[in-house]
Coordinates of C-alpha atoms and ligand atoms in Angstrom, one line a residue:
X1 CA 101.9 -54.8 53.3
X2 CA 101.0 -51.6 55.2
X3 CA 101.4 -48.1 53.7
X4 CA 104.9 -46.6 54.2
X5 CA 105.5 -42.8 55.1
X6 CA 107.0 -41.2 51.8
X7 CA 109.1 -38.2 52.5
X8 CA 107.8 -35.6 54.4
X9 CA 104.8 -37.4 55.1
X10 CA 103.4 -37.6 58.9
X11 CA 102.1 -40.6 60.4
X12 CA 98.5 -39.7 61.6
X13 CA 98.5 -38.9 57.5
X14 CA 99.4 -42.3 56.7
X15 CA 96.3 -44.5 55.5
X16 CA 93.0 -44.2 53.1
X17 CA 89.9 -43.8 53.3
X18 CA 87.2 -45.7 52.1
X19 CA 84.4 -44.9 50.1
X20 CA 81.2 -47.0 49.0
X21 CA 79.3 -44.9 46.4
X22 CA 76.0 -47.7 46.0
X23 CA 74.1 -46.2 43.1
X24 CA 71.1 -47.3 41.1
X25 CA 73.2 -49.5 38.2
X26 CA 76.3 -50.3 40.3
X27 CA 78.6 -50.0 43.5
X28 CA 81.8 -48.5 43.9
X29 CA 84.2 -48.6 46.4
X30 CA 87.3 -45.7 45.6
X31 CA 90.2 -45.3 48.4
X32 CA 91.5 -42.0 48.9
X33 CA 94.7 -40.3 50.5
X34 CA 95.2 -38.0 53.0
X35 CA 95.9 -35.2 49.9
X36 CA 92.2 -35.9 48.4
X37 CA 93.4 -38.1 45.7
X38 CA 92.3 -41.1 44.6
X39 CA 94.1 -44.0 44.7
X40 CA 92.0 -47.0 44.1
X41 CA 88.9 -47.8 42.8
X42 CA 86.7 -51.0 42.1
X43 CA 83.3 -51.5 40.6
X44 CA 80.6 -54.0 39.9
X45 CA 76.7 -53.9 38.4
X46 CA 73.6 -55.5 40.3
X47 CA 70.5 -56.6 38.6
X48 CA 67.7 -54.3 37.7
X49 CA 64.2 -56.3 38.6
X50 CA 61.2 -55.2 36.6
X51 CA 58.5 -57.6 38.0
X52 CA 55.5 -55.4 36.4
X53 CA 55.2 -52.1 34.6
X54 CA 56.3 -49.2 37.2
X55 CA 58.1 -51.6 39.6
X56 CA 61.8 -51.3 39.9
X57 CA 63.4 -53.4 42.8
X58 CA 66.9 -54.7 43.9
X59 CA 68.5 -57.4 45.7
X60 CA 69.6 -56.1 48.6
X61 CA 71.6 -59.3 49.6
X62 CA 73.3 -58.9 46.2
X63 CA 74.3 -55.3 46.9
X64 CA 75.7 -56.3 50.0
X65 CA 77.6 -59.0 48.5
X66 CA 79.2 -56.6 45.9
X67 CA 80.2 -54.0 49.2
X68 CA 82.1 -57.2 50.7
X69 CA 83.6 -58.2 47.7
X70 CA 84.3 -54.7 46.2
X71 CA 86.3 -52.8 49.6
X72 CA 89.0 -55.9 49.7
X73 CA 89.0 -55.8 45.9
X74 CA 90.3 -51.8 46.3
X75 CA 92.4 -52.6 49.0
X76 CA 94.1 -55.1 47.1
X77 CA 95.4 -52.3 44.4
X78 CA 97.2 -50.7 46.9
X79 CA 98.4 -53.8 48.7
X80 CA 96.6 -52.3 52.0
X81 CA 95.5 -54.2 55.0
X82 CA 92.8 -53.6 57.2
X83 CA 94.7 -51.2 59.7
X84 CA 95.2 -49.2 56.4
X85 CA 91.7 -48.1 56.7
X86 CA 91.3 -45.2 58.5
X87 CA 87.5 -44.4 58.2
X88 CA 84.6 -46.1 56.0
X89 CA 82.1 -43.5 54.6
X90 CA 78.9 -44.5 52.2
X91 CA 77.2 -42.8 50.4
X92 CA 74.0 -44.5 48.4
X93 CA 71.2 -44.3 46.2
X94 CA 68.0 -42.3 47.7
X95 CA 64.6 -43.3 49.1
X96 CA 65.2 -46.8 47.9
X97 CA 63.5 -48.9 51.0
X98 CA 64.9 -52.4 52.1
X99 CA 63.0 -54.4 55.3
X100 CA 64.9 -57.5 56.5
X101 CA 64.9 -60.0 59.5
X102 CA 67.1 -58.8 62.1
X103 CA 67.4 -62.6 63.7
X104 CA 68.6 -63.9 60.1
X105 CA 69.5 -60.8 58.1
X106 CA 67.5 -62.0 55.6
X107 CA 65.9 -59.1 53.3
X108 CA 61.9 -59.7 52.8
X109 CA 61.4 -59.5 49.5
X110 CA 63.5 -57.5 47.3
X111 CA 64.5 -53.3 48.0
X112 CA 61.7 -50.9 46.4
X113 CA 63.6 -48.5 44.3
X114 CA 63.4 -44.9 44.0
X115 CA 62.2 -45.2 40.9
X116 CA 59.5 -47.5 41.2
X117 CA 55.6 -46.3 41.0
X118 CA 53.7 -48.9 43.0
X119 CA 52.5 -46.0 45.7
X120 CA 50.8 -43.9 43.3
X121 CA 47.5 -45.0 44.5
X122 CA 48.5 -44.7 48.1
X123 CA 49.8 -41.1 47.3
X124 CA 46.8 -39.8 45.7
X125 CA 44.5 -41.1 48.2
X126 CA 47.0 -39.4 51.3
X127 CA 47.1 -35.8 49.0
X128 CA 42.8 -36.2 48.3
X129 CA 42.8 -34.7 52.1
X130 CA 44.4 -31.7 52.0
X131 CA 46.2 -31.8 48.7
X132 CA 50.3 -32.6 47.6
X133 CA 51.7 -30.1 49.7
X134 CA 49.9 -31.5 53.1
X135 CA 53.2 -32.3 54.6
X136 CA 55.8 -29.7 53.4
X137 CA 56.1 -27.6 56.5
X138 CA 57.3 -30.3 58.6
X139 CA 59.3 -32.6 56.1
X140 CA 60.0 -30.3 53.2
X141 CA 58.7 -32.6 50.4
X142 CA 55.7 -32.8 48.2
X143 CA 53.7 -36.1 48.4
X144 CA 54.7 -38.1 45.3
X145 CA 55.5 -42.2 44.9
X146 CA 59.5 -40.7 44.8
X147 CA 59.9 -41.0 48.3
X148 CA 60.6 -43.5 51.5
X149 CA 57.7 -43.6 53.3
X150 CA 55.1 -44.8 50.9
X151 CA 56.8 -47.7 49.9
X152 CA 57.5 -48.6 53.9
X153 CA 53.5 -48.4 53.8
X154 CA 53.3 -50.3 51.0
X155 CA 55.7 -53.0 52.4
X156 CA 53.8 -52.9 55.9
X157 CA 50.2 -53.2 54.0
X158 CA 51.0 -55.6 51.5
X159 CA 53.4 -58.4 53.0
X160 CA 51.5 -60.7 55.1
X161 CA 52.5 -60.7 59.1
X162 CA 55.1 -57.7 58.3
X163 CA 52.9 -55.2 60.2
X164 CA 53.3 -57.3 63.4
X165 CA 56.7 -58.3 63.1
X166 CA 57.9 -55.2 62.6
X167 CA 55.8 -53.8 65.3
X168 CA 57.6 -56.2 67.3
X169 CA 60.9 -55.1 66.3
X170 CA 61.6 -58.1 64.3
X171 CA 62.1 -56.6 60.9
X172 CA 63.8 -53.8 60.6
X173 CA 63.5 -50.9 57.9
X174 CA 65.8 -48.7 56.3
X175 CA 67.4 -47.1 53.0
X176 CA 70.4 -48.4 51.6
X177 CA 72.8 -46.4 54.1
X178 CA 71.2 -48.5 57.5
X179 CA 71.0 -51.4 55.3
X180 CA 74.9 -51.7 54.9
X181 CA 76.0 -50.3 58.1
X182 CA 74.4 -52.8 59.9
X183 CA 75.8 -55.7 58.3
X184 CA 78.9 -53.8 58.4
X185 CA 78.7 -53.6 62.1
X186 CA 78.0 -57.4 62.8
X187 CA 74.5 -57.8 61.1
X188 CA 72.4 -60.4 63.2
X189 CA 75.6 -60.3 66.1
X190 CA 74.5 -56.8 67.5
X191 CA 74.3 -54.8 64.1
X192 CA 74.1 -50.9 64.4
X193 CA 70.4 -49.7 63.3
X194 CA 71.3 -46.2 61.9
X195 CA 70.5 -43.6 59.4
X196 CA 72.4 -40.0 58.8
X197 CA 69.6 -37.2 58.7
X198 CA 70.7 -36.7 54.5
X199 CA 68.9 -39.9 54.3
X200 CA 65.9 -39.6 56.9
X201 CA 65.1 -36.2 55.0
X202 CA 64.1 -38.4 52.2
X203 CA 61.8 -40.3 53.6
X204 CA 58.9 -38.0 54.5
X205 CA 58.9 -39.2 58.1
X206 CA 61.0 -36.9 59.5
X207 CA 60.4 -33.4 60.7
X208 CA 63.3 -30.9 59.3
X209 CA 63.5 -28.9 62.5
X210 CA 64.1 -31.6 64.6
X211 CA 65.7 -34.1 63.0
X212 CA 64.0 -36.6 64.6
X213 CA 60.8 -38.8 63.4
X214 CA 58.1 -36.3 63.6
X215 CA 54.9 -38.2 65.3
X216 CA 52.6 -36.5 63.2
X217 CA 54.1 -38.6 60.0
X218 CA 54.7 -41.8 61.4
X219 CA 50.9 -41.6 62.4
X220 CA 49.9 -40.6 59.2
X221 CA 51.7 -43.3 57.4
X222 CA 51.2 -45.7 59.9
X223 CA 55.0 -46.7 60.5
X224 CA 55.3 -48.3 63.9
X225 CA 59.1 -46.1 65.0
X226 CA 60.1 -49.7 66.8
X227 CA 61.5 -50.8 63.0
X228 CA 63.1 -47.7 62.4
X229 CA 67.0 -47.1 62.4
X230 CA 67.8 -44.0 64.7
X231 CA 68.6 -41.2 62.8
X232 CA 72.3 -39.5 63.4
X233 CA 75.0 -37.2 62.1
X234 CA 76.0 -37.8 58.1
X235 CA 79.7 -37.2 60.0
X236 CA 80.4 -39.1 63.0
X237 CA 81.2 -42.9 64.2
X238 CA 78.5 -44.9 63.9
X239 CA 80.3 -48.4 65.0
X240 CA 83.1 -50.2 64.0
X241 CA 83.4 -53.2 61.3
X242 CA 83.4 -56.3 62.3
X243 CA 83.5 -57.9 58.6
X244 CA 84.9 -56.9 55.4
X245 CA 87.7 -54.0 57.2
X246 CA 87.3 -55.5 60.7
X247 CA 88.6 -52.6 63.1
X248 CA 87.7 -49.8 60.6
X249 CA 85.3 -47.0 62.0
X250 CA 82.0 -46.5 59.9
X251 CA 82.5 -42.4 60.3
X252 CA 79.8 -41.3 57.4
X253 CA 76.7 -41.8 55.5
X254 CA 74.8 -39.2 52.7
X255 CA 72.6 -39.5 50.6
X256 CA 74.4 -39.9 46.5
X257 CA 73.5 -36.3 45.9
X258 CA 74.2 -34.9 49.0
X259 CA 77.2 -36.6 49.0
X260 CA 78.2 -35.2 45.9
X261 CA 77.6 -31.2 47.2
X262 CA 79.5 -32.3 50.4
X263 CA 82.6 -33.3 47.6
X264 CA 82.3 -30.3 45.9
X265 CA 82.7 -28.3 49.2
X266 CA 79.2 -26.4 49.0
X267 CA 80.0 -25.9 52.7
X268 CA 78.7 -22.0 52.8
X269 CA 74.7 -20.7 52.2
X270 CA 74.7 -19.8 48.4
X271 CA 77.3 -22.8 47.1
X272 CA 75.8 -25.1 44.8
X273 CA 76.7 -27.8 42.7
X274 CA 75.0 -30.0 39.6
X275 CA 75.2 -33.7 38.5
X276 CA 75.1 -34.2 35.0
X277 CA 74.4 -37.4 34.2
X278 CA 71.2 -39.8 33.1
X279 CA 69.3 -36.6 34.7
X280 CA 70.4 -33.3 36.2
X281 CA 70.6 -32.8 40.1
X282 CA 71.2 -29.2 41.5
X283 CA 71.8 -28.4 45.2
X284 CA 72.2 -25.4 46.3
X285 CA 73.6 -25.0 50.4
X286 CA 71.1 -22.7 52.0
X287 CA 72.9 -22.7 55.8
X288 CA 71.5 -23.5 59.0
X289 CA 68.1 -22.1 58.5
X290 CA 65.2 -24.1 56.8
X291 CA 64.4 -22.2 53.3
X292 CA 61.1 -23.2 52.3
X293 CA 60.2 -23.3 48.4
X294 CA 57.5 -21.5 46.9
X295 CA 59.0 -22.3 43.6
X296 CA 58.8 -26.2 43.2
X297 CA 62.0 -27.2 44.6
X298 CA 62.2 -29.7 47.3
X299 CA 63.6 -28.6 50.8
X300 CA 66.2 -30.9 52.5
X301 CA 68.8 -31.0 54.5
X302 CA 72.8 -31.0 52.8
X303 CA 74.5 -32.7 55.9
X304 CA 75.3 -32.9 59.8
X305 CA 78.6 -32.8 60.6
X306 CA 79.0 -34.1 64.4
X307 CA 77.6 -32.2 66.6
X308 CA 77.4 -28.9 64.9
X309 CA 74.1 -27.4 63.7
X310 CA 73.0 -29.2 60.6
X311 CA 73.0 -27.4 57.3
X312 CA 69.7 -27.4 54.5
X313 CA 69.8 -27.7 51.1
X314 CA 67.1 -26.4 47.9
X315 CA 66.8 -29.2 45.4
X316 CA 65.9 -29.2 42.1
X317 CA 65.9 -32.6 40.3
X318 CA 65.6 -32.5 35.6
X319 CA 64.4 -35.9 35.0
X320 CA 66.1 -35.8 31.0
X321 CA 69.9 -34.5 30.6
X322 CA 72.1 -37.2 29.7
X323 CA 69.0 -39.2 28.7
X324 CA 68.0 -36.6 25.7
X325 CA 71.4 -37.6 24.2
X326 CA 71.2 -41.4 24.7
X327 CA 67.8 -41.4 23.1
X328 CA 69.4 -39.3 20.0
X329 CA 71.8 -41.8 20.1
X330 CA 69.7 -44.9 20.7
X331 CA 66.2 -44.4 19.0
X332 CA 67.1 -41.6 16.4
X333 CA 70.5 -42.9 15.9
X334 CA 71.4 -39.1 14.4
X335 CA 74.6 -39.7 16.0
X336 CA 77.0 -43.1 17.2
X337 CA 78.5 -42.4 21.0
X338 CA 77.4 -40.0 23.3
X339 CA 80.1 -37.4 22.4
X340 CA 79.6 -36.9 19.2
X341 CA 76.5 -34.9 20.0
X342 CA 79.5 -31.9 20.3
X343 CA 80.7 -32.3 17.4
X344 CA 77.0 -32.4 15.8
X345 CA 76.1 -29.3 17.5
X346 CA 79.5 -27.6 16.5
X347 CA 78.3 -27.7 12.4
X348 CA 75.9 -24.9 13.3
X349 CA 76.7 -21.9 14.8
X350 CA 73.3 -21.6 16.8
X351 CA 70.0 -23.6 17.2
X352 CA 68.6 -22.2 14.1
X353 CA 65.3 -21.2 16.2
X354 CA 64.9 -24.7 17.4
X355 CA 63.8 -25.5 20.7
X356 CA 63.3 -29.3 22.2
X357 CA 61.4 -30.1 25.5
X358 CA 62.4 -33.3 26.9
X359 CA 59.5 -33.7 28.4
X360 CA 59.7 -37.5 27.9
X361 CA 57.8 -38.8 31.1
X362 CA 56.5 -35.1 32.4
X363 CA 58.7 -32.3 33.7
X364 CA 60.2 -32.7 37.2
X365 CA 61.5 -29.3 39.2
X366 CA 60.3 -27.0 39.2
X367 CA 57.2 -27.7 37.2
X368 CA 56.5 -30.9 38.0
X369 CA 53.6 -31.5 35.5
X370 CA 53.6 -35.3 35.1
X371 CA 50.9 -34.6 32.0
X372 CA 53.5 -32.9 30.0
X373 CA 55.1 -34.3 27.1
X374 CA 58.3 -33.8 24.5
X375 CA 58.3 -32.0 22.0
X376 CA 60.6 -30.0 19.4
X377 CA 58.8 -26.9 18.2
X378 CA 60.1 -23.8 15.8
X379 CA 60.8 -26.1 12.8
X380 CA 61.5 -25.0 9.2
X381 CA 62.7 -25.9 6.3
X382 CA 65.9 -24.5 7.2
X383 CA 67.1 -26.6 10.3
X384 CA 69.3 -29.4 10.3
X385 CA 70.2 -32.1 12.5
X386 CA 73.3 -30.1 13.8
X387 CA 70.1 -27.6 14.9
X388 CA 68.7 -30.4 16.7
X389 CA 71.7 -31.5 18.4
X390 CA 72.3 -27.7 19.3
X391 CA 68.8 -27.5 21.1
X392 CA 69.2 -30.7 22.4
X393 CA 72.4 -29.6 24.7
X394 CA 70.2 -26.3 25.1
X395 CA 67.4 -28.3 26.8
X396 CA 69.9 -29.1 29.2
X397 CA 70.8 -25.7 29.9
X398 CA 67.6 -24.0 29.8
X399 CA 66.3 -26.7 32.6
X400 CA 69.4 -25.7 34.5
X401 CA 68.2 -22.0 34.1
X402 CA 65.0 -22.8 35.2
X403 CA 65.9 -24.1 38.8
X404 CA 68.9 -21.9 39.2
X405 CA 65.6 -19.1 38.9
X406 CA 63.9 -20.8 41.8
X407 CA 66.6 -21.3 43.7
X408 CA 67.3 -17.5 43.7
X409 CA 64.0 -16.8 44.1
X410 CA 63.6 -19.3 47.4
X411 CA 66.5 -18.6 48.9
X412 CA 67.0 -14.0 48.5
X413 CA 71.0 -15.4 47.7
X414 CA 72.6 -15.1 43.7
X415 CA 74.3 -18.0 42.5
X416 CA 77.7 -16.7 42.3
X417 CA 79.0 -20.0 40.4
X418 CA 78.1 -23.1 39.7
X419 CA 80.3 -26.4 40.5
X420 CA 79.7 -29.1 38.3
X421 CA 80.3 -33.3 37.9
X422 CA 79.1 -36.4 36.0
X423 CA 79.5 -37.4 32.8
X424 CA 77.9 -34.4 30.9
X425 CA 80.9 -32.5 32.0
X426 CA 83.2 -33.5 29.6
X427 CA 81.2 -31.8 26.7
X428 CA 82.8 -28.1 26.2
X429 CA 80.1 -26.7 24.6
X430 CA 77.4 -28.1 26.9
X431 CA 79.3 -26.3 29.9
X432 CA 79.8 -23.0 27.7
X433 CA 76.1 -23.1 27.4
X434 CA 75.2 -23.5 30.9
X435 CA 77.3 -20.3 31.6
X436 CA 76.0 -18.5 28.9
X437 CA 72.2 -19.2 29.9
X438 CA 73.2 -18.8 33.9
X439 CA 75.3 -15.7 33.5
X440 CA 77.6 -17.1 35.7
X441 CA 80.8 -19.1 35.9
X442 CA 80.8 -22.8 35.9
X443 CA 83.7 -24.8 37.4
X444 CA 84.8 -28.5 37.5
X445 CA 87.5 -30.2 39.5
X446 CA 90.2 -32.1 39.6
X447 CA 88.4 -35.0 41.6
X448 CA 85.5 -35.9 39.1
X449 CA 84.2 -38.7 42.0
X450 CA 82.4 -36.1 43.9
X451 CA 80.3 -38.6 45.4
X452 CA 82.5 -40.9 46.8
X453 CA 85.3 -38.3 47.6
X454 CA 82.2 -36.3 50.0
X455 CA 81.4 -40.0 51.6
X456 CA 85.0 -39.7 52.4
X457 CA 85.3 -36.6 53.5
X458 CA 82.4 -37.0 55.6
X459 CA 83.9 -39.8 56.8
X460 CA 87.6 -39.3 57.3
X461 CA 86.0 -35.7 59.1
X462 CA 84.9 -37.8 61.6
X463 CA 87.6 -39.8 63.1
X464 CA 90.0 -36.7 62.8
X465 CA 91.9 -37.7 59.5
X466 CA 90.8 -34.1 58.0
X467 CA 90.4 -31.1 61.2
X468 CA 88.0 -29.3 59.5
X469 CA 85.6 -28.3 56.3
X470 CA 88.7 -25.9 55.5
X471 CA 91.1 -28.2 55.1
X472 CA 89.1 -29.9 52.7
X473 CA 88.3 -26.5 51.2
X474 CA 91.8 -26.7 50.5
X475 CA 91.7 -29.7 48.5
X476 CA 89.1 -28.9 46.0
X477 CA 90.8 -27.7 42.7
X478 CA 89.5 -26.3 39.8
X479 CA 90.2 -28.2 36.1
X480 CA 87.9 -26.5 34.4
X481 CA 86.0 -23.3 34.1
X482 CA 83.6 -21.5 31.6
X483 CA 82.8 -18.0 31.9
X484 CA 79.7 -16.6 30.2
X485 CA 80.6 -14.6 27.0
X486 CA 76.7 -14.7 25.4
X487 CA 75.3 -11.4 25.2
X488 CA 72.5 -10.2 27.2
X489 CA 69.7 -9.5 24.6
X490 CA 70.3 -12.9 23.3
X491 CA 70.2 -14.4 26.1
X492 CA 66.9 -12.7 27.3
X493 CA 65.2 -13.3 23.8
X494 CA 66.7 -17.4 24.2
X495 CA 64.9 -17.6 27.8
X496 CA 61.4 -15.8 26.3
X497 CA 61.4 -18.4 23.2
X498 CA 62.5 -21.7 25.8
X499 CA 59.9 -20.4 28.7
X500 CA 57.2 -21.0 25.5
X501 CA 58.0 -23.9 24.4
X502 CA 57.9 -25.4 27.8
X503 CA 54.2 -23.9 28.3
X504 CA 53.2 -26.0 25.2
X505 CA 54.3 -29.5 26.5
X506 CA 52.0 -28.6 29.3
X507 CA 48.4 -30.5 29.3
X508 CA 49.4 -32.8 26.7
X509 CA 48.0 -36.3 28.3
X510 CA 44.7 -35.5 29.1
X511 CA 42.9 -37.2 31.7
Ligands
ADP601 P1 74.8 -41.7 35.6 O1 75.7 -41.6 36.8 O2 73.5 -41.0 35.7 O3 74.7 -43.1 35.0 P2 77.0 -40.5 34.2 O4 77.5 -39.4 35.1 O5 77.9 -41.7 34.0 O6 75.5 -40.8 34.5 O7 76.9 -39.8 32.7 C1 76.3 -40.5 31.7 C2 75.3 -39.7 30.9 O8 76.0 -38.6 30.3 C3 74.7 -40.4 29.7 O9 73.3 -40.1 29.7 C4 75.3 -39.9 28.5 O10 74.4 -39.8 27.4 C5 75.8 -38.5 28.9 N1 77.1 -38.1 28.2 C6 78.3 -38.7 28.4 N2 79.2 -38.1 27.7 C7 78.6 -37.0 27.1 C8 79.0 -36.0 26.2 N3 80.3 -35.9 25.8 N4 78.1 -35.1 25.8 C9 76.8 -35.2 26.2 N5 76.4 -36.1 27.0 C10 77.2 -37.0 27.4

């Protein structure tokens, strides 16, 4: 049955738009309205592949299956059809590389994962000429095994006859993003071989004032550019489906993160947003210049809408949030579900002069000192666990502190707020923290799917369902806000005792 006008409504409102958040655990596919709100939503896991220590893969054939199988299942909660679907917009897990046959659509082998370490030796041998930073003024990023192109290499080098078949155009290569839209767009049957420039910034192959491959990286890691998807807009029609929505236009692609600032409506330099969840993600918009880091974040770019200049983002990436709790939870069991850490914390009225480093695999921005490890330090006999649940939520805040610093420092602009999302956010204290630490307001909205909602926004921008970033503006609405109230000498005394504890996790794996 197809959607029917409710009062006052106007027909070129009429109609959703769909969303496919593909994440590291699971897919999602949520339908919104024209208003922003969300009407449907349907979700499934894929398998996690741990072949040997360090390697993380996925079944790419599996996570499309779960795509097909998830959009009708939305659909179906909202008894729309196909002609219902005014725009399809994805937005997917980063720097995870898939290669597959373009006769047979057949991935080879299974999807390297972000998270996966395989490249390390690859990496250090690339940064023993000329160090980590060799190739930050053209694609913004530090050489480390988190990113694309090393595991293309490692694909290219390791798979027997890839090299030539993708040479020959035969295989083709891509994130997640190209991976879907061009089995969306017919697959074998004249697929579209795209990627949106959120993506391609995560690759290290392409140069950020372009936006095109920069020939200086595809040399250097030996990528041949005839298996590479073309890299476009993260807002504008890429094809049309011809499975799973036939008819409906493909209008947007970010990367998860991105995504999520492009939700939150970071549209202006100085707007930034974090993702609590398993691990902290802060982006901060920093316009339509390039802001390079001196500080250890990573430069990249927050999206491309159309035609219009493209707009950069600073990111800083905290490996442990969410995590700290879980392993409290998991491996200490000081407390039974993840919320209860609040109510833990809220026995004590402060941390009692406890401080814990997460360090649990090194620190990521803006230290990134994989040598470092945990640690909990300012113990007496006086602490309790409510201490250690206090400075466990601190952590969280203190790491936000400590990119929010860089960020400010990179960019000459003063976070005037911070928008936040993910699971963290329902903890009260946690966000009353963060304010307190950052001197500044923190908000939350209404919508808690940022990620899917800025696929959709993306998308539904680019076949003319939204007219512009303001309308969306308009959207976005606050449930939520926590407005510092610490005061300033503890605060400054808090940031001295967290800055030393953070120096003594350094150097603790020697080599
Ligand atoms: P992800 O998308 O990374 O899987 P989510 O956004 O779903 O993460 O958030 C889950 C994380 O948030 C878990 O690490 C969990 O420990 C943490 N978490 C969930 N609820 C709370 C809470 N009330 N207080 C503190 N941490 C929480």
């Amino acid at each position: 049955m197809a959607t029917e006008l409710q009062d006052g409504e106007r027909p070129e409102h009429r109609g959703y738009v769909a969303a496919v958040d593909q994440g590291t655990t699971s897919t999602r596919c949520i339908l919104f309205d024209h208003s922003g709100r969300l009407v449907a939503i349907a979700q499934r896991e894929h398998r996690q592949h741990y072949p040997r220590p360090g390697w993380v893969e996925h079944d790419a054939a599996e996570i499309w299956r779960n795509v097909a199988r998830l959009v009708p299942q939305a659909m179906a909660q909202v008894d729309a059809e196909p002609g219902d679907v005014v725009a399809i917009g994805i937005a997917n897990q980063r720097e995870t590389v898939v290669a597959w046959d373009r006769h047979t659509g057949v991935p080879v082998g299974h999807a390297v994962v972000w998270q996966d370490t395989r490249t390390a030796d690859l990496v250090d041998a690339l940064a023993a000429d000329g160090g980590t930073h060799r190739f930050a003024e053209a694609c913004g990023l530090p050489l480390t095994t988190y990113f694309a192109a090393p595991r293309m290499r490692w694909l290219l080098d390791e798979v027997p006859g890839l090299r030539r078949r993708a040479e020959a155009g035969d295989v083709l290569f891509g994130t997640i993003d190209s991976w879907l839209v061009w089995n969306l767009t017919g697959g074998p049957d004249g697929g579209t071989h795209v990627t949106d420039v959120t993506n391609a910034s995560r690759t290290m192959l392409m140069d950020l004032r372009t936006l095109d491959y920069s020939p200086q990286m595809l040399e250097e890691f030996g990528i041949p550019r005839a298996c590479l998807p073309e890299i476009r807009s993260s807002s504008e029609v890429y094809g049309t489906a011809r499975t799973v929505v036939p008819g409906a236009r493909i209008g947007a692609a970010l990367g998860d993160q991105q995504a999520a600032l492009f939700g939150q409506t970071c549209f202006s330099p100085g707007e930034a947003k974090c993702t609590y969840g398993t691990g902290g993600f802060l982006l901060m918009n920093t316009g339509t210049e390039i802001t390079r880091s001196s500080h250890g974040l990573l430069t990249t770019v927050a999206h491309r809408i159309g035609d219009e200049p493209p707009a950069y983002a600073l990111e800083g990436s905290i490996a442990v949030t969410g995590s700290l709790v879980q392993w409290l939870r998991d491996n200490l069991g000081l407390i039974s579900t993840a919320p209860e850490i609040e109510t833990l914390a809220r026995t004590v009225p402060d941390n009692g002069g406890c401080y814990f480093v997460p360090a649990f695999s090194g620190l990521f921005a803006p230290h990134w000192r994989s040598e470092a490890r945990g640690l909990i330090v300012g113990l007496t006999s006086f602490v309790t666990k409510g201490h250690i649940a206090r400075a466990a939520l601190e952590a969280t805040a203190w790491q936000t502190r400590e990119v929010v610093e860089a960020m400010d420092a990179d960019s000459g602009l003063r976070l005037a707020s911070l928008r936040v999302d993910g699971g963290m956010t329902s903890n009260n204290l946690l966000m009353q923290t963060v304010a307190d630490v950052l001197d500044a307001p923190v908000v939350r909205p209404m919508v808690s799917e940022t990620v899917s909602l800025g696929a959709a926004y993306a998308a539904g921008l680019a076949v003319g369902f939204w007219p512009d970033t303001q309308a969306l503006r308009r959207r976005w609405h606050r449930a939520a806000q926590w407005d510092p109230t610490m005061d300033p000498a503890t605060r400054a005394s808090g940031w001295k005792d967290w800055q030393q504890a953070v120096q003594r996790t350094f150097g603790w794996i020697r080599h």
